Short mmCIF file of C-alpha atoms and ligand atoms in Angstrom, two decimals:
data_model
loop_
_atom_site.label_atom_id
_atom_site.label_comp_id
_atom_site.label_asym_id
_atom_site.label_seq_id
_atom_site.Cartn_x
_atom_site.Cartn_y
_atom_site.Cartn_z
CA UNK A 1 57.91 140.40 36.83
CA UNK A 2 55.69 138.53 39.25
CA UNK A 3 54.03 135.19 38.49
CA UNK A 4 50.31 134.86 39.24
CA UNK A 5 48.69 131.43 39.05
CA UNK A 6 44.96 130.61 39.05
CA UNK A 7 44.55 127.00 40.23
CA UNK A 8 41.61 124.59 40.05
CA UNK A 9 41.14 121.39 42.11
CA UNK A 10 38.21 119.04 41.40
CA UNK A 11 39.59 115.51 41.82
CA UNK A 12 37.00 114.17 44.27
CA UNK A 13 34.17 115.90 46.14
CA UNK A 14 35.58 119.38 46.83
CA UNK A 15 35.51 122.15 44.24
CA UNK A 16 38.34 124.55 44.95
CA UNK A 17 40.03 127.54 43.30
CA UNK A 18 43.07 129.45 44.51
CA UNK A 19 45.24 132.33 43.40
CA UNK A 20 48.91 132.63 44.23
CA UNK A 21 51.37 135.40 43.44
CA UNK A 22 55.04 134.40 43.61
CA UNK A 23 54.39 131.47 45.98
CA UNK A 24 52.16 133.54 48.26
CA UNK A 25 48.55 132.36 48.48
CA UNK A 26 46.14 135.28 48.00
CA UNK A 27 42.90 133.23 48.05
CA UNK A 28 41.87 129.60 48.56
CA UNK A 29 38.13 128.95 48.21
CA UNK A 30 36.69 125.47 48.82
CA UNK A 31 33.09 124.34 48.25
CA UNK A 32 32.30 120.96 49.83
CA UNK A 33 29.49 118.68 48.65
CA UNK A 34 26.84 117.60 51.18
CA UNK A 35 25.01 115.47 48.61
CA UNK A 36 27.15 112.35 49.29
CA UNK A 37 26.49 111.98 53.01
CA UNK A 38 23.13 110.23 52.58
CA UNK A 39 24.80 107.58 50.37
CA UNK A 40 27.61 106.76 52.80
CA UNK A 41 30.37 107.64 50.31
CA UNK A 42 31.17 109.77 47.27
CA UNK A 43 28.85 109.08 44.30
CA UNK A 44 30.94 109.98 41.20
CA UNK A 45 28.06 111.16 38.99
CA UNK A 46 26.69 113.41 41.74
CA UNK A 47 30.20 114.77 42.36
CA UNK A 48 30.63 115.76 38.68
CA UNK A 49 27.25 117.53 38.66
CA UNK A 50 28.04 119.42 41.87
CA UNK A 51 31.44 120.49 40.44
CA UNK A 52 29.59 121.86 37.38
CA UNK A 53 27.36 123.95 39.63
CA UNK A 54 30.19 125.14 41.87
CA UNK A 55 33.08 125.83 39.53
CA UNK A 56 32.11 129.28 38.20
CA UNK A 57 31.10 130.84 41.57
CA UNK A 58 34.15 129.28 43.30
CA UNK A 59 36.61 130.68 40.74
CA UNK A 60 34.81 134.00 40.75
CA UNK A 61 35.05 134.34 44.52
CA UNK A 62 38.72 133.26 44.57
CA UNK A 63 39.59 135.97 42.04
CA UNK A 64 37.59 138.58 43.97
CA UNK A 65 39.14 137.61 47.33
CA UNK A 66 42.65 137.71 45.88
CA UNK A 67 42.15 141.30 44.73
CA UNK A 68 43.88 140.65 41.41
CA UNK A 69 42.71 141.63 37.96
CA UNK A 70 42.18 138.53 35.73
CA UNK A 71 44.50 140.16 33.16
CA UNK A 72 47.38 139.66 35.65
CA UNK A 73 47.05 135.83 35.63
CA UNK A 74 50.20 134.27 34.15
CA UNK A 75 48.91 130.66 33.83
CA UNK A 76 46.06 128.34 34.85
CA UNK A 77 47.01 125.20 36.81
CA UNK A 78 44.60 122.29 37.29
CA UNK A 79 44.53 118.80 38.82
CA UNK A 80 45.02 116.23 36.05
CA UNK A 81 44.74 113.22 38.38
CA UNK A 82 44.56 110.89 40.21
CA UNK A 83 40.87 111.15 40.96
CA UNK A 84 37.35 110.57 39.68
CA UNK A 85 37.38 110.97 35.91
CA UNK A 86 34.10 112.94 35.67
CA UNK A 87 35.15 115.29 38.48
CA UNK A 88 38.60 115.85 36.95
CA UNK A 89 36.98 116.54 33.58
CA UNK A 90 35.02 119.50 34.97
CA UNK A 91 38.10 121.25 36.42
CA UNK A 92 40.23 120.44 33.37
CA UNK A 93 37.61 121.73 30.89
CA UNK A 94 37.19 124.91 32.89
CA UNK A 95 40.96 125.46 33.07
CA UNK A 96 41.37 124.88 29.32
CA UNK A 97 38.61 127.36 28.44
CA UNK A 98 39.93 129.98 30.84
CA UNK A 99 43.48 129.67 29.50
CA UNK A 100 42.21 129.82 25.93
CA UNK A 101 40.08 132.91 26.64
CA UNK A 102 43.00 134.78 28.24
CA UNK A 103 45.57 133.30 25.83
CA UNK A 104 47.82 132.15 28.69
CA UNK A 105 49.59 128.81 29.34
CA UNK A 106 48.08 125.75 31.03
CA UNK A 107 49.86 123.70 33.73
CA UNK A 108 48.82 120.14 34.65
CA UNK A 109 49.33 119.04 38.26
CA UNK A 110 49.54 115.64 39.94
CA UNK A 111 47.29 115.78 43.03
CA UNK A 112 49.63 113.64 45.17
CA UNK A 113 52.63 115.79 44.30
CA UNK A 114 50.56 118.85 45.20
CA UNK A 115 49.70 117.44 48.67
CA UNK A 116 53.47 117.24 49.30
CA UNK A 117 54.32 120.66 47.86
CA UNK A 118 51.65 122.25 50.10
CA UNK A 119 54.55 122.31 52.59
CA UNK A 120 56.16 125.10 50.59
CA UNK A 121 53.25 127.47 51.11
CA UNK A 122 54.65 128.72 54.39
CA UNK A 123 56.93 126.04 55.75
CA UNK A 124 60.12 124.87 54.14
CA UNK A 125 61.43 121.32 54.60
CA UNK A 126 64.93 120.93 53.18
CA UNK A 127 65.72 118.35 50.50
CA UNK A 128 65.89 115.41 50.62
CA UNK A 129 62.95 114.71 52.92
CA UNK A 130 60.53 111.85 53.47
CA UNK A 131 56.82 112.55 53.21
CA UNK A 132 54.11 110.34 54.63
CA UNK A 133 51.16 111.13 52.35
CA UNK A 134 47.92 109.85 53.80
CA UNK A 135 44.63 110.59 52.05
CA UNK A 136 41.28 109.02 51.28
CA UNK A 137 42.62 107.35 48.15
CA UNK A 138 46.37 106.95 48.79
CA UNK A 139 48.93 106.08 51.45
CA UNK A 140 52.53 106.57 50.40
CA UNK A 141 56.00 107.17 51.76
CA UNK A 142 57.71 109.45 49.25
CA UNK A 143 61.39 110.32 49.01
CA UNK A 144 61.32 113.98 47.93
CA UNK A 145 64.61 114.90 46.25
CA UNK A 146 63.57 118.26 44.81
CA UNK A 147 60.39 120.26 44.08
CA UNK A 148 59.40 118.11 41.14
CA UNK A 149 61.59 115.06 41.73
CA UNK A 150 59.92 112.46 43.92
CA UNK A 151 60.08 108.67 44.34
CA UNK A 152 57.45 106.50 46.02
CA UNK A 153 59.33 104.07 48.30
CA UNK A 154 56.29 102.44 49.91
CA UNK A 155 52.52 102.41 49.51
CA UNK A 156 49.38 100.63 50.54
CA UNK A 157 48.69 97.23 49.04
CA UNK A 158 44.93 97.59 49.55
CA UNK A 159 42.91 100.28 51.39
CA UNK A 160 44.30 103.76 52.01
CA UNK A 161 44.64 105.08 55.58
CA UNK A 162 41.69 107.47 55.03
CA UNK A 163 39.60 104.55 53.76
CA UNK A 164 40.56 102.56 56.87
CA UNK A 165 39.27 105.43 59.01
CA UNK A 166 36.10 105.87 56.93
CA UNK A 167 35.25 102.14 56.65
CA UNK A 168 35.82 101.31 60.32
CA UNK A 169 33.87 104.45 61.29
CA UNK A 170 31.02 103.14 59.15
CA UNK A 171 31.13 99.84 61.08
CA UNK A 172 30.67 101.93 64.24
CA UNK A 173 27.57 103.49 62.65
CA UNK A 174 29.17 106.89 61.97
CA UNK A 175 28.19 108.83 58.81
CA UNK A 176 30.52 109.49 55.85
CA UNK A 177 33.25 110.74 55.96
CA UNK A 178 33.88 108.98 59.24
CA UNK A 179 37.58 109.89 59.69
CA UNK A 180 37.09 113.26 61.41
CA UNK A 181 34.26 111.85 63.58
CA UNK A 182 36.31 108.85 64.64
CA UNK A 183 39.05 111.31 65.65
CA UNK A 184 36.49 113.26 67.72
CA UNK A 185 35.09 110.17 69.52
CA UNK A 186 38.59 108.82 70.16
CA UNK A 187 39.50 111.92 72.17
CA UNK A 188 37.35 110.74 75.07
CA UNK A 189 38.24 107.06 74.71
CA UNK A 190 40.67 104.62 76.26
CA UNK A 191 42.79 103.13 73.46
CA UNK A 192 44.04 100.33 75.74
CA UNK A 193 40.63 98.73 76.25
CA UNK A 194 40.61 96.90 72.91
CA UNK A 195 43.40 95.56 70.72
CA UNK A 196 43.41 94.91 66.99
CA UNK A 197 46.22 93.01 65.27
CA UNK A 198 48.66 94.86 63.03
CA UNK A 199 49.57 93.33 59.66
CA UNK A 200 53.10 92.06 58.94
CA UNK A 201 53.97 93.69 55.63
CA UNK A 202 57.56 93.82 54.37
CA UNK A 203 59.52 96.92 53.28
CA UNK A 204 57.75 100.27 53.50
CA UNK A 205 54.38 99.09 52.23
CA UNK A 206 51.10 99.19 54.17
CA UNK A 207 47.93 97.12 54.41
CA UNK A 208 44.71 98.20 56.09
CA UNK A 209 42.09 95.75 54.83
CA UNK A 210 42.87 93.21 57.59
CA UNK A 211 42.13 95.80 60.28
CA UNK A 212 38.71 96.51 58.78
CA UNK A 213 37.91 92.76 58.74
CA UNK A 214 39.12 92.18 62.30
CA UNK A 215 37.04 95.14 63.56
CA UNK A 216 34.02 93.74 61.69
CA UNK A 217 34.36 90.22 63.17
CA UNK A 218 35.02 91.61 66.65
CA UNK A 219 31.92 93.84 66.52
CA UNK A 220 29.76 91.01 65.17
CA UNK A 221 30.82 88.68 68.01
CA UNK A 222 30.38 91.30 70.73
CA UNK A 223 27.00 92.64 69.54
CA UNK A 224 25.71 89.05 69.42
CA UNK A 225 26.41 88.78 73.17
CA UNK A 226 25.41 92.37 73.97
CA UNK A 227 23.40 94.24 71.27
CA UNK A 228 24.20 97.81 72.50
CA UNK A 229 27.96 96.96 72.66
CA UNK A 230 28.94 99.58 70.05
CA UNK A 231 26.96 102.45 71.62
CA UNK A 232 28.30 101.58 75.09
CA UNK A 233 31.93 101.49 73.91
CA UNK A 234 32.05 103.88 70.96
CA UNK A 235 34.74 106.16 72.43
CA UNK A 236 37.06 103.30 73.42
CA UNK A 237 36.51 101.51 70.11
CA UNK A 238 37.30 104.71 68.15
CA UNK A 239 40.44 105.27 70.25
CA UNK A 240 41.67 101.69 69.75
CA UNK A 241 41.08 101.76 65.99
CA UNK A 242 42.75 105.16 65.64
CA UNK A 243 45.73 104.05 67.73
CA UNK A 244 46.19 100.96 65.52
CA UNK A 245 46.09 102.96 62.26
CA UNK A 246 48.55 105.54 63.63
CA UNK A 247 50.86 102.76 64.94
CA UNK A 248 50.96 101.14 61.48
CA UNK A 249 51.80 104.48 59.82
CA UNK A 250 54.44 105.59 62.31
CA UNK A 251 56.33 102.28 62.41
CA UNK A 252 56.87 102.48 58.65
CA UNK A 253 57.96 106.11 58.53
CA UNK A 254 60.38 105.44 61.40
CA UNK A 255 61.80 102.43 59.54
CA UNK A 256 62.18 104.48 56.33
CA UNK A 257 63.85 107.38 58.16
CA UNK A 258 66.38 104.97 59.68
CA UNK A 259 67.10 103.13 56.44
CA UNK A 260 67.48 106.30 54.31
CA UNK A 261 69.20 108.15 57.15
CA UNK A 262 66.88 111.16 56.72
CA UNK A 263 65.77 113.35 59.63
CA UNK A 264 63.57 115.72 57.66
CA UNK A 265 60.06 114.25 57.86
CA UNK A 266 56.79 115.69 56.51
CA UNK A 267 53.16 114.68 56.71
CA UNK A 268 50.58 115.37 53.97
CA UNK A 269 47.05 114.50 52.77
CA UNK A 270 43.63 114.57 54.39
CA UNK A 271 44.49 112.14 57.22
CA UNK A 272 47.22 114.53 58.38
CA UNK A 273 44.32 116.45 59.97
CA UNK A 274 44.07 113.56 62.48
CA UNK A 275 44.92 114.85 65.95
CA UNK A 276 46.60 111.67 67.22
CA UNK A 277 48.73 111.30 64.08
CA UNK A 278 49.87 114.94 64.33
CA UNK A 279 50.72 114.66 68.02
CA UNK A 280 52.46 111.29 67.86
CA UNK A 281 54.51 112.20 64.78
CA UNK A 282 55.76 115.28 66.65
CA UNK A 283 56.63 113.12 69.70
CA UNK A 284 58.38 110.53 67.54
CA UNK A 285 60.29 113.36 65.84
CA UNK A 286 61.49 114.66 69.20
CA UNK A 287 62.62 111.20 70.24
CA UNK A 288 64.56 110.67 66.99
CA UNK A 289 65.89 114.21 66.53
CA UNK A 290 63.87 114.84 63.35
CA UNK A 291 62.64 118.12 61.92
CA UNK A 292 58.95 117.30 61.53
CA UNK A 293 56.74 119.29 59.18
CA UNK A 294 53.03 119.12 59.82
CA UNK A 295 50.77 121.08 57.47
CA UNK A 296 48.28 123.72 58.58
CA UNK A 297 44.76 122.28 58.86
CA UNK A 298 43.51 124.25 55.85
CA UNK A 299 46.13 122.64 53.58
CA UNK A 300 45.63 119.03 54.81
CA UNK A 301 42.43 118.07 52.99
CA UNK A 302 41.85 118.80 49.31
CA UNK A 303 42.40 122.42 48.31
CA UNK A 304 43.51 124.41 45.27
CA UNK A 305 46.24 126.31 47.16
CA UNK A 306 48.43 123.20 46.87
CA UNK A 307 47.69 123.06 43.12
CA UNK A 308 48.62 126.75 42.83
CA UNK A 309 51.99 126.34 44.57
CA UNK A 310 52.81 123.28 42.43
CA UNK A 311 51.77 125.27 39.35
CA UNK A 312 54.14 128.03 40.42
CA UNK A 313 57.13 125.64 40.63
CA UNK A 314 56.22 124.16 37.25
CA UNK A 315 55.91 127.65 35.76
CA UNK A 316 59.45 128.43 36.94
CA UNK A 317 60.66 125.32 35.08
CA UNK A 318 58.60 126.13 31.98
CA UNK A 319 56.55 122.92 32.33
CA UNK A 320 53.41 123.81 30.39
CA UNK A 321 50.89 121.56 28.71
CA UNK A 322 48.69 121.80 25.61
CA UNK A 323 44.93 122.07 25.03
CA UNK A 324 44.99 118.37 23.97
CA UNK A 325 45.63 117.16 27.54
CA UNK A 326 43.29 114.54 29.07
CA UNK A 327 42.58 113.71 32.73
CA UNK A 328 44.07 110.59 34.36
CA UNK A 329 42.10 108.60 36.95
CA UNK A 330 45.39 106.90 37.88
CA UNK A 331 48.42 109.10 37.81
CA UNK A 332 51.67 107.88 39.37
CA UNK A 333 54.19 110.28 40.82
O1 KG4 B 401 43.34 114.21 50.92
P1 KG4 B 401 41.87 114.13 51.12
O2 KG4 B 401 41.12 115.39 51.48
O3 KG4 B 401 41.16 113.56 49.87
C1 KG4 B 401 41.74 112.61 49.04
O4 KG4 B 401 42.57 113.01 48.20
O5 KG4 B 401 41.42 111.42 49.24
O6 KG4 B 401 41.63 113.02 52.26
C2 KG4 B 401 40.33 112.69 52.71
C3 KG4 B 401 40.44 111.62 53.78
C4 KG4 B 401 39.10 111.00 54.16
O7 KG4 B 401 39.26 109.59 54.18
C5 KG4 B 401 38.84 111.55 55.56
O8 KG4 B 401 38.07 110.70 56.39
C6 KG4 B 401 40.25 111.68 56.09
O9 KG4 B 401 40.98 112.19 55.00
N1 KG4 B 401 40.32 112.59 57.25
C7 KG4 B 401 40.61 112.17 58.51
C8 KG4 B 401 40.54 113.32 59.34
N2 KG4 B 401 40.21 114.40 58.54
C9 KG4 B 401 40.10 113.92 57.27
N3 KG4 B 401 40.91 110.95 58.98
C10 KG4 B 401 41.15 110.86 60.30
N4 KG4 B 401 41.09 111.90 61.16
C11 KG4 B 401 40.80 113.14 60.73
N5 KG4 B 401 40.75 114.16 61.58
ZN1 ZN B 402 43.77 114.65 48.35
#
């Protein structure tokens, strides 16, 4: 008998629904939310309202695209956390009602675990592997021992890597979310023109708030001398900032790989869409003899396909939840 999972993701500002049948993704529909751009960041209340508007049409189109009959769905998986509580509540309430209506089981999914398991959609790292998970809210190095057995061995002490991209992009006058734009500007820039200090953080932990402050002070001093400094140097500034963030990330994953003696290395989360990070991780992998696993673009940023595949592995283990379940804004691996 085949297993068909309907999955819902609503942890931040993307409403997504996916359908998978025996680990094969049949549909993955994502509705973004433009409403936040004018505010320079995600406004939680506006995100919840947009999820409410999007959830029914998004699920409907995922089911239609997949070609399945709703009666075939074996279970409904949803993101329990971490994320914005109001946003999570919309996806969770929808999933509960759907499961109740069809009288099928519910599966709760940790969003960070799902980013990692997105690798099993069409690529297969072997266990144990190390995953560098870099998103807008988290930066972690995770030792992945099995599908549902993971240990965080290092994480950020302050801002996440995605936040470092978004906040420094904002200092350059770029709109939210600045990460992808900073990546674009950096492609025509000279990363050697400016240098920003890297923090000295022990173990496998990260810190990005110092970079944001040093970029701020540097830009304040330079624009005082030359007001159009940012516009004149935007490409080189973007390239230097991006290089610094990628350096910080790669040094730690290299250190972890050496210490744990693991050559199977994966990248996950929204920042894994960054072109320099993708390229330099591949190069570092070649140098060190690693198998590097870099996700397809469509599975880097938030999507329900990763919730569906995680739901599938949990279904196989019989890990179901009840209608009493509540969302978790903070949810450790
Ligand atoms: O995983 P994700 O979609 O959402 C969270 O769970 O947080 O990650 C979103 C983050 C944002 O900070 C966004 O700016 C960043 O990923 N991002 C990028 C790129 N594409 C997305 N950062 C740098 N370069 C990119 N190309
Ligand atoms: Zn995410």
